[in-house]
Short mmCIF file of C-alpha atoms in Angstrom, two decimals:
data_model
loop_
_atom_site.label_atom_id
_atom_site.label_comp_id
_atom_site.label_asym_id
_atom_site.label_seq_id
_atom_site.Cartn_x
_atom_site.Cartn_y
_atom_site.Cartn_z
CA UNK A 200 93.42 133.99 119.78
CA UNK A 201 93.43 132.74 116.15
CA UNK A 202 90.11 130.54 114.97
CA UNK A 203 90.52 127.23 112.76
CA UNK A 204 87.95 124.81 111.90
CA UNK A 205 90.17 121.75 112.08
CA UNK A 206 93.46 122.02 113.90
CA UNK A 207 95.84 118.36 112.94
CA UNK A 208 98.53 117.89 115.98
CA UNK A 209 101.75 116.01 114.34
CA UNK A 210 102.90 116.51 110.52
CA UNK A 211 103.39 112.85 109.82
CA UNK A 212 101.59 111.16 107.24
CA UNK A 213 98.19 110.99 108.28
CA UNK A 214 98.65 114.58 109.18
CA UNK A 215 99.33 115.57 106.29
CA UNK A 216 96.78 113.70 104.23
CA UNK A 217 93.98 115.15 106.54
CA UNK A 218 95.73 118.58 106.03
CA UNK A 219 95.47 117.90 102.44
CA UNK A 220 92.33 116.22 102.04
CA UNK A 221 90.51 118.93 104.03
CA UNK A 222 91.98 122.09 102.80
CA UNK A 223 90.87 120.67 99.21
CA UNK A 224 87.84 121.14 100.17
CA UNK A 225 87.76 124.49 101.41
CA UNK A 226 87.76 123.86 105.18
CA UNK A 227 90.32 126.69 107.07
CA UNK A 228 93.10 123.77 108.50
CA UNK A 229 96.03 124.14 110.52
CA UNK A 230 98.54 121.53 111.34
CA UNK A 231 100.97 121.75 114.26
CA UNK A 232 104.54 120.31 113.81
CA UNK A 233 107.60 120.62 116.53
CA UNK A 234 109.86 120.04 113.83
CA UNK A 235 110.63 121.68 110.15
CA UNK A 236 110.62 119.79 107.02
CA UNK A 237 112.26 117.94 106.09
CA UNK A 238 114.03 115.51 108.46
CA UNK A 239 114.11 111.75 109.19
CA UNK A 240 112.13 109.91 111.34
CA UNK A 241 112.68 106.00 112.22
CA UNK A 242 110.75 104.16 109.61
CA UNK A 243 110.66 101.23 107.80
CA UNK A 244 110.14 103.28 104.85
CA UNK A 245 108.26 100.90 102.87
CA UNK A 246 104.85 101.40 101.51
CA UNK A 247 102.20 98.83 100.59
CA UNK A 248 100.50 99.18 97.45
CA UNK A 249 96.85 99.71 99.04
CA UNK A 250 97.39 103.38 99.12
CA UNK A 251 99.18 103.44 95.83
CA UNK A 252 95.97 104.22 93.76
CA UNK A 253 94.74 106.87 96.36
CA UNK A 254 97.86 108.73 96.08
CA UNK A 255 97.90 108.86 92.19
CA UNK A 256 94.07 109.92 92.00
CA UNK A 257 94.76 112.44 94.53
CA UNK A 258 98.74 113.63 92.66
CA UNK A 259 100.13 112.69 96.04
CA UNK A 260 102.38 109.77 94.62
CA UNK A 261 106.09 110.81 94.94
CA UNK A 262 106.75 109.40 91.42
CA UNK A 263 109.39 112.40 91.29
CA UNK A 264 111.76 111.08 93.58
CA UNK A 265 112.17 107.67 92.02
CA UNK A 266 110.79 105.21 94.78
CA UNK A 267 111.75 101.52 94.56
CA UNK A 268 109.10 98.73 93.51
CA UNK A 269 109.54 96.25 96.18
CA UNK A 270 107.57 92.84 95.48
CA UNK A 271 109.78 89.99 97.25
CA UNK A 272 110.08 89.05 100.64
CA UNK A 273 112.67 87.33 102.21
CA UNK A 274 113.10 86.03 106.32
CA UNK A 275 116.17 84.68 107.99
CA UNK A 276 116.42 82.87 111.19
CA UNK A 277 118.64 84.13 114.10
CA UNK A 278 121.15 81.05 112.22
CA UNK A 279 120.34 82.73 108.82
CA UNK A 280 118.28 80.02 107.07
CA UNK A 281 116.23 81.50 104.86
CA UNK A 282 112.97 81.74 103.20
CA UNK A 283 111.61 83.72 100.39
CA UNK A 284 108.42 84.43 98.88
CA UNK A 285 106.83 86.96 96.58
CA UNK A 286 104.40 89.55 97.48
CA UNK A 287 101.04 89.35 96.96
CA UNK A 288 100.20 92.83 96.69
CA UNK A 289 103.97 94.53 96.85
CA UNK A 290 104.68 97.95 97.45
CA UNK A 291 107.31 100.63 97.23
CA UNK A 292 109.85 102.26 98.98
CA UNK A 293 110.71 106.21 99.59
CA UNK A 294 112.44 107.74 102.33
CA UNK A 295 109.75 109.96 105.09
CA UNK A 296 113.13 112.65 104.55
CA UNK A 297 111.40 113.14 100.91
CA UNK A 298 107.70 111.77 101.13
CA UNK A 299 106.89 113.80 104.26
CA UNK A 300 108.32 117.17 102.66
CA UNK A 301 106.82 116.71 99.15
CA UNK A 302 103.09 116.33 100.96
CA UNK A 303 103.65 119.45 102.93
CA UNK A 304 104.24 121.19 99.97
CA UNK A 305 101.24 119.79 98.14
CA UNK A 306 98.94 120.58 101.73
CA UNK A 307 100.16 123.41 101.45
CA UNK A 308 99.62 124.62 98.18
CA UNK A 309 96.02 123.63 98.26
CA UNK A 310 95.84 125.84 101.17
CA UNK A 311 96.42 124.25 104.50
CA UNK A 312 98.21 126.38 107.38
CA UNK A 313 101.12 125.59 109.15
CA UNK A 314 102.67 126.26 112.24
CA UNK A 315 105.93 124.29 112.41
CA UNK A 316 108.62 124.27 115.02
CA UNK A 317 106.08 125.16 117.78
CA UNK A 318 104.35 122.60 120.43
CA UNK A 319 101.00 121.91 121.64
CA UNK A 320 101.56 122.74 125.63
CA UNK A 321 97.53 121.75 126.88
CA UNK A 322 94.68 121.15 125.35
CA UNK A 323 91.10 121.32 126.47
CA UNK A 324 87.39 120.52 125.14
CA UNK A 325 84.39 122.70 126.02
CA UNK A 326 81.29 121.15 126.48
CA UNK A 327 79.40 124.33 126.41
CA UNK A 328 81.35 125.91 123.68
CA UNK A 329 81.55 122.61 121.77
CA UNK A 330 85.39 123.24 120.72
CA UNK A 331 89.02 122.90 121.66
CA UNK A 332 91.58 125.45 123.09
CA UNK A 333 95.08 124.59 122.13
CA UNK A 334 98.21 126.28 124.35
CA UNK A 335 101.15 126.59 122.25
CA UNK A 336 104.92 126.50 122.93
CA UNK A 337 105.34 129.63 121.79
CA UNK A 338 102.66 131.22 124.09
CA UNK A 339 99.88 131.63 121.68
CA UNK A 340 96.29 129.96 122.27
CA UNK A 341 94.74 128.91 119.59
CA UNK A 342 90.98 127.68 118.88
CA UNK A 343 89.00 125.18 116.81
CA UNK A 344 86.07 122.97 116.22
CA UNK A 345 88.07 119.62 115.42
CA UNK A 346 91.27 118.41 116.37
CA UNK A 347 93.35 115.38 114.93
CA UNK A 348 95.67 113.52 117.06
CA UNK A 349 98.50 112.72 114.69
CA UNK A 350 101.56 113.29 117.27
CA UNK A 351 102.80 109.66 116.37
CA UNK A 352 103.86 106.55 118.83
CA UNK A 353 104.16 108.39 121.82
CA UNK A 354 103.87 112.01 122.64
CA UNK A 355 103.69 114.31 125.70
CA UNK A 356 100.13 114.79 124.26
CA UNK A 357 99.39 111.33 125.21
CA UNK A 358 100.67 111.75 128.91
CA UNK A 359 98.20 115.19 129.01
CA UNK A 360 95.55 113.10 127.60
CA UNK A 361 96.10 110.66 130.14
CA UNK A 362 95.53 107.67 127.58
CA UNK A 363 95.90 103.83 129.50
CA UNK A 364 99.19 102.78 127.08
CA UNK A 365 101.36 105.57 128.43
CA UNK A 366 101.43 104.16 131.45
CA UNK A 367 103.35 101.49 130.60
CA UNK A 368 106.62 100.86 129.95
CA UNK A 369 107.81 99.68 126.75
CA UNK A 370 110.65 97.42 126.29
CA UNK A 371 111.13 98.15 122.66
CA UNK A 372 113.77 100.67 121.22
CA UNK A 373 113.71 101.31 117.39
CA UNK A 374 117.03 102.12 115.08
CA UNK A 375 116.89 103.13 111.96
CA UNK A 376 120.38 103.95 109.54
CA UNK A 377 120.25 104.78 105.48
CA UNK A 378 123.12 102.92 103.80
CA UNK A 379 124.67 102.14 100.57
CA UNK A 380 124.55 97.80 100.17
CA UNK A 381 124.89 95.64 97.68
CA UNK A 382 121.30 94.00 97.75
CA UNK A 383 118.34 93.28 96.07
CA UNK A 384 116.49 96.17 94.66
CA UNK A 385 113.20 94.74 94.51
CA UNK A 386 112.94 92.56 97.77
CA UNK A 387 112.33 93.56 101.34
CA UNK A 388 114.02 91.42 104.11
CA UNK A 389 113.47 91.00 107.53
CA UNK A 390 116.01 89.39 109.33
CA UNK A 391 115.95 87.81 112.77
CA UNK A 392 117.94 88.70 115.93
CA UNK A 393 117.84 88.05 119.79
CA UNK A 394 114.69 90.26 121.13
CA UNK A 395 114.15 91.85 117.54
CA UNK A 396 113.96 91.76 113.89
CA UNK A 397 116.14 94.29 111.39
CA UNK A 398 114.44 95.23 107.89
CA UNK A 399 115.91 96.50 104.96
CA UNK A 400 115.01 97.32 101.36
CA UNK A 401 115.38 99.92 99.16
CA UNK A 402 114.28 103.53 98.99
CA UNK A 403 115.11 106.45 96.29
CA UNK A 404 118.33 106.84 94.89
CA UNK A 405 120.18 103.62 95.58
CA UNK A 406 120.11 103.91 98.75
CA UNK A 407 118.64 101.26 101.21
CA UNK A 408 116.89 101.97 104.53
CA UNK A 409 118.00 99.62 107.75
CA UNK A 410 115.43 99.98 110.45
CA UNK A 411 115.20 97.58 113.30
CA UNK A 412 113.15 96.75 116.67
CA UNK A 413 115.63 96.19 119.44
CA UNK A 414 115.42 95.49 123.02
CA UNK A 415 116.34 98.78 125.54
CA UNK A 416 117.59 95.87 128.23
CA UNK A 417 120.31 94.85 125.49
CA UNK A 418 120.92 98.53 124.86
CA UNK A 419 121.80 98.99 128.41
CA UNK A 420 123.67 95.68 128.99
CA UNK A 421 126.36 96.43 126.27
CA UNK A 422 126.48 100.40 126.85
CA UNK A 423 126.17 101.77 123.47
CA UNK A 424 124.14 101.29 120.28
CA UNK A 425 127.54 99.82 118.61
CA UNK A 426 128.55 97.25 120.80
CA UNK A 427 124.76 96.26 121.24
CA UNK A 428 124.67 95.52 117.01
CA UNK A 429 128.23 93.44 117.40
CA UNK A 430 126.71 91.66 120.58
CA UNK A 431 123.43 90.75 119.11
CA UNK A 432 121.99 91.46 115.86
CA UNK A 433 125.40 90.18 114.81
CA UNK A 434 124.62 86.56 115.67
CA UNK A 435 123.21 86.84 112.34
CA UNK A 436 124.96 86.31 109.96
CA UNK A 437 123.30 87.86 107.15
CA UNK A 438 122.77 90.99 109.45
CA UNK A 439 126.53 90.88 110.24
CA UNK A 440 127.37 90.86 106.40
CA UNK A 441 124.99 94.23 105.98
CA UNK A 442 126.32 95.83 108.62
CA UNK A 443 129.85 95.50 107.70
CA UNK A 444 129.77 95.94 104.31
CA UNK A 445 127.91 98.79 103.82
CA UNK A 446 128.39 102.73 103.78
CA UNK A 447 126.44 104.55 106.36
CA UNK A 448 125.31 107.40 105.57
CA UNK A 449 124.20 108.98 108.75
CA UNK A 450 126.39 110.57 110.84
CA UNK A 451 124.91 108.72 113.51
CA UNK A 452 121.56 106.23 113.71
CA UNK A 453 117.88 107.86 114.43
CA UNK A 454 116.49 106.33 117.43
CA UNK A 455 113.20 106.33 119.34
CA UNK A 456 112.74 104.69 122.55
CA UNK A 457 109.34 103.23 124.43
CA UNK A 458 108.09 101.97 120.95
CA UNK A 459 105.02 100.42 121.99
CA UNK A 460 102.47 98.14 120.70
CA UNK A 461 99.84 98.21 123.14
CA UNK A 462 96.38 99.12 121.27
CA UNK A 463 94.84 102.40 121.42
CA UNK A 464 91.51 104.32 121.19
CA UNK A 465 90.92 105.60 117.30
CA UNK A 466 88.78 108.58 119.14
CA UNK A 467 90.08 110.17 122.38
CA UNK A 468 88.79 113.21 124.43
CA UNK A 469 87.15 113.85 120.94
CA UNK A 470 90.00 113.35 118.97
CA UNK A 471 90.54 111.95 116.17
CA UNK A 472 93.84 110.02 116.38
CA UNK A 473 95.56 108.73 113.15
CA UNK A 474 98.38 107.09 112.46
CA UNK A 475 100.47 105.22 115.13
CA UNK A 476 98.72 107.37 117.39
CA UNK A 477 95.87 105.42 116.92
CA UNK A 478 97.59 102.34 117.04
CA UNK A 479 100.82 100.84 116.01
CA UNK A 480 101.29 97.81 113.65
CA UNK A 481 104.49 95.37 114.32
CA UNK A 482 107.14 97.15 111.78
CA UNK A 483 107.70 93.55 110.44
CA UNK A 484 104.03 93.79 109.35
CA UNK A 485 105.52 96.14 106.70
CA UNK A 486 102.63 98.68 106.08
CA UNK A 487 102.57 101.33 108.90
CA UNK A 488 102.99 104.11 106.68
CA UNK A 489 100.34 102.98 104.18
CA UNK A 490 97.73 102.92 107.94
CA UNK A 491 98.84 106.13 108.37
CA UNK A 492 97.89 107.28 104.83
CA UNK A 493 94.20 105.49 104.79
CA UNK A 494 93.65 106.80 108.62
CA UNK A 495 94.42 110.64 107.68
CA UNK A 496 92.39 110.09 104.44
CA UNK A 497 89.24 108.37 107.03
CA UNK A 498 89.19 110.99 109.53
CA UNK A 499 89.24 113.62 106.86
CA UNK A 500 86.04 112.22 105.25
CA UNK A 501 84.39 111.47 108.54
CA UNK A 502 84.85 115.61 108.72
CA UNK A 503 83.80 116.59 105.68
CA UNK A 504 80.97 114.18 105.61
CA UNK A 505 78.71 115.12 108.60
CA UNK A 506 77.35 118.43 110.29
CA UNK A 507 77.66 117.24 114.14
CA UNK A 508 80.66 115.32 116.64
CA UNK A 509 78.81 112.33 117.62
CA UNK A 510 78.08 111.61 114.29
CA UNK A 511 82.07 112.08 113.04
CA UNK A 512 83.11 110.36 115.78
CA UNK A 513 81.09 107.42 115.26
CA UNK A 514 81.65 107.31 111.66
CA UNK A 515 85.47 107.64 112.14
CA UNK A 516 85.75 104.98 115.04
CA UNK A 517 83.33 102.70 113.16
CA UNK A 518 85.65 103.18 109.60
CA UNK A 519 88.84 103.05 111.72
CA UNK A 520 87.66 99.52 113.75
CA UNK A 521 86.77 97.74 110.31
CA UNK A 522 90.01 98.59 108.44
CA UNK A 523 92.68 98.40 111.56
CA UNK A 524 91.56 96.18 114.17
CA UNK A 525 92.05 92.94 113.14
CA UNK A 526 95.49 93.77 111.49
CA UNK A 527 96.76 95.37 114.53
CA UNK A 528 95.86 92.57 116.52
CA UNK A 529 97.08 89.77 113.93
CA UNK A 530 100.32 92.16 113.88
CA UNK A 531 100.73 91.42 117.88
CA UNK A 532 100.30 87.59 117.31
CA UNK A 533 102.71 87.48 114.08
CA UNK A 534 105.10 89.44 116.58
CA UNK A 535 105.73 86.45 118.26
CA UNK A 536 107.02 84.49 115.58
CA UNK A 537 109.82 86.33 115.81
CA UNK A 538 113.26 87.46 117.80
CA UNK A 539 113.92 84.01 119.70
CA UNK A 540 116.56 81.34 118.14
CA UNK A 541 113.47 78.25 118.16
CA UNK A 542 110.97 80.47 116.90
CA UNK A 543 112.55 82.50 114.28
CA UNK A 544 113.88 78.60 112.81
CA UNK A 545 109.77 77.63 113.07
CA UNK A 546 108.74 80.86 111.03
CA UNK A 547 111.37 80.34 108.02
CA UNK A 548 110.68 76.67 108.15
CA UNK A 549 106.67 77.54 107.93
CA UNK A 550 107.16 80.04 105.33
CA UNK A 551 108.97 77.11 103.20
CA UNK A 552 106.71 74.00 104.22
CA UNK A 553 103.62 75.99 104.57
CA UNK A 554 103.17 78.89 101.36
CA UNK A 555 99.66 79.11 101.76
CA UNK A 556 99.71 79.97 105.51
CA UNK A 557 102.49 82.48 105.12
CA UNK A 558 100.84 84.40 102.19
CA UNK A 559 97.32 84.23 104.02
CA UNK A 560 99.05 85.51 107.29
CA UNK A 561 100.71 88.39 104.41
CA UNK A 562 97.15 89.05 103.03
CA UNK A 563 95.19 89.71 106.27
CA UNK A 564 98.03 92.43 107.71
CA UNK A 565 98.61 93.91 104.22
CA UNK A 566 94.91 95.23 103.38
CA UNK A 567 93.23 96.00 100.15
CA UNK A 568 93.08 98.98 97.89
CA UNK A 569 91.14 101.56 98.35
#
């Protein structure tokens, strides 16, 4: 039975920023990940700028691997009208293949453990012995003072934790491809569909990350992923002119079912979550990964920052509730400006008639530096 002081479930990237952030400073960390870096995770894969001056203070900006600069928008209808506008803030674009293996090297080399290919099994808290026991996949039992929930939008950790949103079903599957496009390299575009919205923009190297939210139902209706994209997102044009005229460079598309937006508790059976699994923001909200990076960063502080639970748990709910709340739940409402043929028409039509709305609407889900 091996001893940690903080044990992080999930290498994602508010794993990894804890890891980081906490092993600079000396604590003994281990982070948990059933995969090995690096592989590819469905993403929008685009990064808003309020964690860009965090990640340069702390060398954890991938300047390396050439990331786009992404400050345009652009929305079409399910017709493909379209409007455009620029971004406020704007952000930048790098593939989770690259970003999520160059900040487990830099965890790593400022010390952090890790125990990847290997699953958390059970997990218990001790009253008496104020601490966790962790059952692993590969039969070890590990223990630890803290533990950070960072096993992402849905988990077998959330059905053992027996939290309220896994108990319902989701109707939401995402898709994600990487292709080679002619298209803008500095503008991000969300385009509309029946039941869903597809996003592109660039990433590293020229090549372009396609990522959308579709409907399972649709999935199931026209039997295969394929048919589903020629039924549906095709009805669009601009989507239909992506899709065939680009190189894909997958052999086939990442997928994750049961994507779900219902919100979530920040701390849980006295974990800290982070990232989606604290709560996920509406992909066409743009800036999951840059939650992800401020929550890891949050519950790492609330750690290092004071001697007893209550008091980190507070501190971490009460940071996590005044950054996240009110975009998660603006996220939900903006979600419904989207995936229906009247709708989608009303939200390029706004975007044109109404700039000040639309970049006030952009403001409150895109956050501020920090």
């Amino acid at each position: 039975m091996q001893a940690y002081d903080i044990i992080i479930i999930g290498g994602g990237l508010g794993g990894l920023i804890a890891a980081h952030q906490l092993a600079k400073n000396n604590r003994r960390v281990l982070l948990i990940e059933k995969k090995g870096y690096p592989f590819h995770r469905v993403c929008g894969e685009y990064i808003s700028n309020e964690v860009r001056e965090f990640l340069l203070k702390e060398n954890l900006f991938p300047s390396e691997f050439g990331p786009s600069e992404i400050h345009k928008f652009r929305l079409t209808s399910i017709k493909g009208n379209i409007a455009e506008m620029k971004l406020d803030l704007g952000g930048f674009g790098i593939s989770r293949y690259q970003l999520d293996l160059f900040l487990y090297k830099k965890a790593k080399a400022m010390g952090a453990d890790f125990l990847l290919q290997t699953q958390v099994e059970d997990i218990n808290y001790s009253e008496t012995e104020d601490g966790f026991t962790l059952s692993l996949s590969d039969g070890n039992t590990l223990v630890c003072k803290h533990v950070i929930g960072a096993f992402g939008k849905r988990s077998k950790m959330d059905k053992s934790l027996d939290r309220e949103f896994i108990r319902t079903r989701s109707p939401f599957i995402g898709v994600k491809y990487h292709i080679k496009t002619d298209h803008e390299h500095d503008m991000v575009a969300l385009h509309n569909f029946e039941n869903g919205y597809c996003g592109i923009n660039q990433i590293e190297n020229g090549i372009f990350n396609l990522c959308y939210l579709g409907s399972k139902d649709q999935l199931k209706e026209h039997g295969s992923i394929q048919e589903m994209e020629k039924a549906i997102l095709f009805k669009n044009p601009h989507l239909k002119s992506i899709f065939e005229n680009s190189d894909f460079l997958f052999e086939k598309p990442e997928v994750i079912n049961e994507v779900n937006f219902s919100p979530k508790n920040p701390v849980e059976n006295h974990l800290l979550m982070v990232g989606d699994a604290a709560g996920l923001i509406t992909p066409l909200c743009g800036n999951g990964m840059a939650i992800a990076i401020h929550t890891g960063k949050l519950a790492a502080e609330a750690i290092l920052r004071n001697e007893n639970r209550k008091a980190i748990e507070t501190q971490y709910e009460t940071d996590w509730n005044s950054h996240f709340k009110n975009r998660l739940w603006l996220g939900r409402k903006v979600q419904q400006l989207f995936g229906s043929k009247i709708v989608s028409e009303f939200s390029v039509g706004m975007i044109k008639s109404s700039p000040f709305i639309a970049h006030q609407i952009m403001k409150r889900t895109h956050g501020e530096i920090f």
